[in-house]
PDB file of C-alpha atoms in Angstrom:
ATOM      1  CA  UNK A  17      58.961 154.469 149.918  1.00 72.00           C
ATOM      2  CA  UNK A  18      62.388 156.210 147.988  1.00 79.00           C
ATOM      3  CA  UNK A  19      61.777 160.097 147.686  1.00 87.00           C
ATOM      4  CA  UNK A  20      61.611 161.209 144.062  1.00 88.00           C
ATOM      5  CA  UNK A  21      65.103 162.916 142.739  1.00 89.00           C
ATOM      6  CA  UNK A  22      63.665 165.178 140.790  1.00 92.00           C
ATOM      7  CA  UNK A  23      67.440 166.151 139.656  1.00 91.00           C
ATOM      8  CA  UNK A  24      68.196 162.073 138.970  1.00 91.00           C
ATOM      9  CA  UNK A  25      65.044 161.726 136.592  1.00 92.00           C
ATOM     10  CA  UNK A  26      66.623 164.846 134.510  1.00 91.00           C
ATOM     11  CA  UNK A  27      69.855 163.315 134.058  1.00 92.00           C
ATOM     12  CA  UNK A  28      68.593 159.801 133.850  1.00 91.00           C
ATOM     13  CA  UNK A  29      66.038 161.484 130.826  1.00 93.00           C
ATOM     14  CA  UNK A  30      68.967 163.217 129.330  1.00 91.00           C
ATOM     15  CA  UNK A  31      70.941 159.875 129.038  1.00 91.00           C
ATOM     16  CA  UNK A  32      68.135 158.133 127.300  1.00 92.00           C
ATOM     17  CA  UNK A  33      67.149 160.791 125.212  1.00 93.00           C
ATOM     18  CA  UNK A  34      70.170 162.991 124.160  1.00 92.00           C
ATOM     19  CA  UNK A  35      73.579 163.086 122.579  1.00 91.00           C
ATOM     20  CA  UNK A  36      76.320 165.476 122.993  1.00 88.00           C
ATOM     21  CA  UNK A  37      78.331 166.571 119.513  1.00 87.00           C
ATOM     22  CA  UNK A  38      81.629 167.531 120.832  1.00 90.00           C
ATOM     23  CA  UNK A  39      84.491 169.466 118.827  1.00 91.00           C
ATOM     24  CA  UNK A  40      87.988 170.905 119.590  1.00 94.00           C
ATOM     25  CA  UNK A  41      88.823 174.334 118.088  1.00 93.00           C
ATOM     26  CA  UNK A  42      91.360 176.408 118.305  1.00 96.00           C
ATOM     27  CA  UNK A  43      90.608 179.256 120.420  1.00 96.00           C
ATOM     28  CA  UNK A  44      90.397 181.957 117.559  1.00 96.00           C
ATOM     29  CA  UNK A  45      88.134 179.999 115.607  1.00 95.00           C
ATOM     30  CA  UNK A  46      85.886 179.397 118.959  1.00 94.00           C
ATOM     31  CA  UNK A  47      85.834 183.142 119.289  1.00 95.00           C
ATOM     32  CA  UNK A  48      85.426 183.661 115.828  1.00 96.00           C
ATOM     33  CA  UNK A  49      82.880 181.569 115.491  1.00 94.00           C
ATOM     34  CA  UNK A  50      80.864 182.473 118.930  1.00 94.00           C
ATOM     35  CA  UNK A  51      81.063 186.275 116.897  1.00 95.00           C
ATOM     36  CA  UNK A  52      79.464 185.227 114.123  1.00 94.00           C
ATOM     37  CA  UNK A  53      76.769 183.088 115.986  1.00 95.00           C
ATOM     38  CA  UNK A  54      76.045 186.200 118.229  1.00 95.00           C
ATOM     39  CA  UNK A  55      76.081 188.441 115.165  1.00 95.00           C
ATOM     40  CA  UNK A  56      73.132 186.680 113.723  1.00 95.00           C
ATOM     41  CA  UNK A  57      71.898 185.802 116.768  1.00 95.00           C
ATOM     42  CA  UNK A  58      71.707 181.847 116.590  1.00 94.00           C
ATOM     43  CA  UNK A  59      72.554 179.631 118.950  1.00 95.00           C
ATOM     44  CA  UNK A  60      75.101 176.547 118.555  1.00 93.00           C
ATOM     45  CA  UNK A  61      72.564 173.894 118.567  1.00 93.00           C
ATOM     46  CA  UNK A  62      70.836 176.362 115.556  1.00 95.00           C
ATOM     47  CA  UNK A  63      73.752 176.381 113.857  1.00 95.00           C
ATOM     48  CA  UNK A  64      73.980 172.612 113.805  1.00 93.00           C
ATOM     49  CA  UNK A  65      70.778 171.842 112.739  1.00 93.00           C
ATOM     50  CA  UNK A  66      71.243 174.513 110.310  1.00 94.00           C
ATOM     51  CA  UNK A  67      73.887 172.983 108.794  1.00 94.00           C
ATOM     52  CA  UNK A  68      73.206 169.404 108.864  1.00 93.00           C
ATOM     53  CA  UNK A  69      70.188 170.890 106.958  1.00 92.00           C
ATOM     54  CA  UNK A  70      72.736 172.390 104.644  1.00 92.00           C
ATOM     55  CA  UNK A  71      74.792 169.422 103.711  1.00 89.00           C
ATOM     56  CA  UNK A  72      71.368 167.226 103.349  1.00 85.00           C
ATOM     57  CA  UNK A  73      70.683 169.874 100.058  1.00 84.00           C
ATOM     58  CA  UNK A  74      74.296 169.945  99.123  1.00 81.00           C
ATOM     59  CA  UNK A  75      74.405 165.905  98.979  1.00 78.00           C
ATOM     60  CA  UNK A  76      70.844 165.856  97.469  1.00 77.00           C
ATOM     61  CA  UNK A  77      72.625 167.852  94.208  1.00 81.00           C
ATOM     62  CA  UNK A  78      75.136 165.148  93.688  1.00 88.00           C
ATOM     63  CA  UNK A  79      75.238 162.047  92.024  1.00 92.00           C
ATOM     64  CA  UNK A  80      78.080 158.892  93.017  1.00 94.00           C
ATOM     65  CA  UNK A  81      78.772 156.269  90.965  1.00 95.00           C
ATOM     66  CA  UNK A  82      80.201 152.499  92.119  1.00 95.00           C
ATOM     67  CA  UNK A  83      82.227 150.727  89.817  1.00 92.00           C
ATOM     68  CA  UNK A  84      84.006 147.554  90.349  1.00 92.00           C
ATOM     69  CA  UNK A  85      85.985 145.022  88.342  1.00 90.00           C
ATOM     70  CA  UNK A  86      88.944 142.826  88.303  1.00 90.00           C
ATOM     71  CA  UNK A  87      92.469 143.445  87.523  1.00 87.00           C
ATOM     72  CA  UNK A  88      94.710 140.816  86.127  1.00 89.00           C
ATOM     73  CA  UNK A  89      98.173 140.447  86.909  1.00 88.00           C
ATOM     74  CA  UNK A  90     101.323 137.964  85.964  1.00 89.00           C
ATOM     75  CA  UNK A  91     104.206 136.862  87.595  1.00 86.00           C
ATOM     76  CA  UNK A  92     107.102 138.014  85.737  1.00 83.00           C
ATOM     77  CA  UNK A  93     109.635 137.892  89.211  1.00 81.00           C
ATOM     78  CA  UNK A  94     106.970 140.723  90.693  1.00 84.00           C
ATOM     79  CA  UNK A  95     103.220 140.950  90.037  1.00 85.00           C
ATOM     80  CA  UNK A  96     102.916 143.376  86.838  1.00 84.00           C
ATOM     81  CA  UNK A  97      99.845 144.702  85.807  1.00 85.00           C
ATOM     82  CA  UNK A  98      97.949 143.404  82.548  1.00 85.00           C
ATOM     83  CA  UNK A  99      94.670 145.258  82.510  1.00 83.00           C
ATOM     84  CA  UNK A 100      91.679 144.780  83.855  1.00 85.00           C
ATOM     85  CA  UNK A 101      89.331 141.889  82.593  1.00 84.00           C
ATOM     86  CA  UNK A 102      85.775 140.945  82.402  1.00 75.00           C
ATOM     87  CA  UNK A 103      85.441 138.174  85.726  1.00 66.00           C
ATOM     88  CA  UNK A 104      81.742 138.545  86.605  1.00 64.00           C
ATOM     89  CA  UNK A 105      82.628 141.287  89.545  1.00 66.00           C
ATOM     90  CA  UNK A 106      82.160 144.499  87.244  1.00 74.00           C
ATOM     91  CA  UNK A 107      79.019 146.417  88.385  1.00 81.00           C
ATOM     92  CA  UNK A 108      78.732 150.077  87.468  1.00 89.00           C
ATOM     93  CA  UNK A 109      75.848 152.054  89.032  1.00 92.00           C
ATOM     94  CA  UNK A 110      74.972 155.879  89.259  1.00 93.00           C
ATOM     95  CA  UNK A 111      72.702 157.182  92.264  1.00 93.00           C
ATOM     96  CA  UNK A 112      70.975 159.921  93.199  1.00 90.00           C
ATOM     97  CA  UNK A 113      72.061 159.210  96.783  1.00 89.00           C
ATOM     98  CA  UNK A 114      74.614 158.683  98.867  1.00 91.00           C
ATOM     99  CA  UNK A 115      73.633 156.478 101.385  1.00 92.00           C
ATOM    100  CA  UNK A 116      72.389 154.116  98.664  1.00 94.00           C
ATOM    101  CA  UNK A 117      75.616 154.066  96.609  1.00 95.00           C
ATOM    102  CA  UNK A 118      77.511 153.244  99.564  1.00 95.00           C
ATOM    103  CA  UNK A 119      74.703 150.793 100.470  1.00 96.00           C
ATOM    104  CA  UNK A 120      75.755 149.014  97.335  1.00 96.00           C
ATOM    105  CA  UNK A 121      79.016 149.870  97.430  1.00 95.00           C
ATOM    106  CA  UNK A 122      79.261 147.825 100.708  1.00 95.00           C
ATOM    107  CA  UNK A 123      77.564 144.978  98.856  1.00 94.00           C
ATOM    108  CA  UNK A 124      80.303 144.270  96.494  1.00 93.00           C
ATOM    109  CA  UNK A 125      82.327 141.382  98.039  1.00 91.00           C
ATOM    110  CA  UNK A 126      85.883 141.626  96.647  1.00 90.00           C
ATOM    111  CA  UNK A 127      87.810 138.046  95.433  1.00 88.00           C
ATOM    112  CA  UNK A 128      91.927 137.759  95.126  1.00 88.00           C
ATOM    113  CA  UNK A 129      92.591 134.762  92.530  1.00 87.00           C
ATOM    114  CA  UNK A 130      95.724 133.812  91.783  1.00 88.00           C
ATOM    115  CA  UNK A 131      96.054 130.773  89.012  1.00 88.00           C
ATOM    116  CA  UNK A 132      99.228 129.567  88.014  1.00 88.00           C
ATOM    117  CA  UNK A 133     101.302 132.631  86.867  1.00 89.00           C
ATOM    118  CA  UNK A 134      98.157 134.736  87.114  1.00 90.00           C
ATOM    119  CA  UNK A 135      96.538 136.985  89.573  1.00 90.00           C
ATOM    120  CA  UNK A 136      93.096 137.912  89.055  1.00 89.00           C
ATOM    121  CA  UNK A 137      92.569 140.910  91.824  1.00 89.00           C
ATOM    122  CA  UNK A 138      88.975 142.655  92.482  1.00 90.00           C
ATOM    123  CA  UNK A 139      88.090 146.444  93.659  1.00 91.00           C
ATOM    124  CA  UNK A 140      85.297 149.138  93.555  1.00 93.00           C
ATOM    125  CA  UNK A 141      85.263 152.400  93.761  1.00 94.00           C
ATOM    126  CA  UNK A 142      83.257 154.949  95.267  1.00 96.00           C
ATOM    127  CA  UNK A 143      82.965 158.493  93.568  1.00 96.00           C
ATOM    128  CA  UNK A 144      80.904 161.762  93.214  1.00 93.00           C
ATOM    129  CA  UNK A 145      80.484 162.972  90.000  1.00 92.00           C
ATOM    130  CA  UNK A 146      78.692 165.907  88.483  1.00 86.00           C
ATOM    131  CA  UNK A 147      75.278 166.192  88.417  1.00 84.00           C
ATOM    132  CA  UNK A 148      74.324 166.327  85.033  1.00 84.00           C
ATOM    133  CA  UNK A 149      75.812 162.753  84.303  1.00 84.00           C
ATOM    134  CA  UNK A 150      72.828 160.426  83.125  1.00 81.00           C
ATOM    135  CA  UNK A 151      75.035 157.614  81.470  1.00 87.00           C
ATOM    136  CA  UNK A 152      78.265 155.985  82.920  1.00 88.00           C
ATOM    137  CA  UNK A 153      79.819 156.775  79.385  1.00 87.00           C
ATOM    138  CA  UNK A 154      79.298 160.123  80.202  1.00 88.00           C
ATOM    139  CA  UNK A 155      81.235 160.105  83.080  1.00 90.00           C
ATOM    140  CA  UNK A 156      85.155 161.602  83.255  1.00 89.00           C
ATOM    141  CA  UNK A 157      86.976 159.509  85.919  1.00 87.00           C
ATOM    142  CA  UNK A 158      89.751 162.614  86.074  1.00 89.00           C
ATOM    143  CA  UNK A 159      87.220 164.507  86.896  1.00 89.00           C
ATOM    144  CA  UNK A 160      85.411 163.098  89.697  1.00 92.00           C
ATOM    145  CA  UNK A 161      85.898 162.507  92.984  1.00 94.00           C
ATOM    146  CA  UNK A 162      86.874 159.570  95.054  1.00 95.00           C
ATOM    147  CA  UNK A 163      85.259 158.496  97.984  1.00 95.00           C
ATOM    148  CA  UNK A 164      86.578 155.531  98.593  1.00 95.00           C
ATOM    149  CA  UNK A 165      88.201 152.592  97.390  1.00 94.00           C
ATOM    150  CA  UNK A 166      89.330 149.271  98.205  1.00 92.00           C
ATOM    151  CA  UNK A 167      91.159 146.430  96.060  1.00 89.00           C
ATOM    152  CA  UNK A 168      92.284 142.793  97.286  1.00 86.00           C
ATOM    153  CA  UNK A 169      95.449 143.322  96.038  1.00 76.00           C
ATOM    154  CA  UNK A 170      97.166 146.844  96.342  1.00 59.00           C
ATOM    155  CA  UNK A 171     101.208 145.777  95.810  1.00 54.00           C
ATOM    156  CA  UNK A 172     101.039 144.640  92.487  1.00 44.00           C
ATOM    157  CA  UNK A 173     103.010 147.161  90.930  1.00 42.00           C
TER     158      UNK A 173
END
């Protein structure tokens, strides 16, 4: 019979159960930071948790809308850019969350057309907007922010 290894179960435990969140600082913000955390007297993991908590509420008082549609370009020599057009890939959507918008976001599967002297190119977008926005009329493009974006065909211009 194998003696127990008391100090093996720990780390074997640790492995299954745990995850280490690893940064690099510089070393003034380290000490900056390990003065503040001793000032208030929390520890890092409190901290963390803290403010994963934090963002949670701050993402929570955001909305994000998902728009996508299709370009159309025409061969003149280069690609130039016509305008966008109605081609069954425009989907506009506000959300309360975050994880959902880029749920849907994700969904959108992007086409690249090209038809005689004519390109027909999808993307979507990904943005936050303000939190007061109810309608996508109501919502100022220059004004928000992007998240992310991605378009079949970025070197039309």
């Amino acid at each position: 019979m194998t003696k127990f290894n008391q100090n093996e179960y720990i780390n074997d435990y640790k492995k299954e159960h745990y995850s280490q969140f690893k940064v690099d600082l510089k070393k003034e913000e380290k000490k900056e930071l390990d003065e503040l955390l001793n000032a208030v007297n929390l520890t890092k993991k409190e901290f963390l948790l803290n403010s994963v908590s934090k963002l949670k509420e701050e993402i929570k008082m955001k909305k994000y809308y998902v728009h996508s549609g299709t370009f159309n370009c025409e061969k003149r020599g280069n690609w130039i850019y016509n305008g966008d057009v109605f081609n069954g890939n425009d989907n506009n959507e506000i959300f309360d969350d975050v994880f959902e918008a880029r749920e849907f976001y994700d969904s959108i599967k992007l086409k690249d057309n090209v038809e005689g002297n004519n390109r027909y190119s999808d993307y979507k977008e990904l943005y936050e907007v303000d939190s007061n926005i109810d309608s996508i009329d109501d919502i100022d493009l220059d004004k928000a922010k992007l998240i992310i974006d991605e378009c079949t065909f970025v070197d039309y211009m």
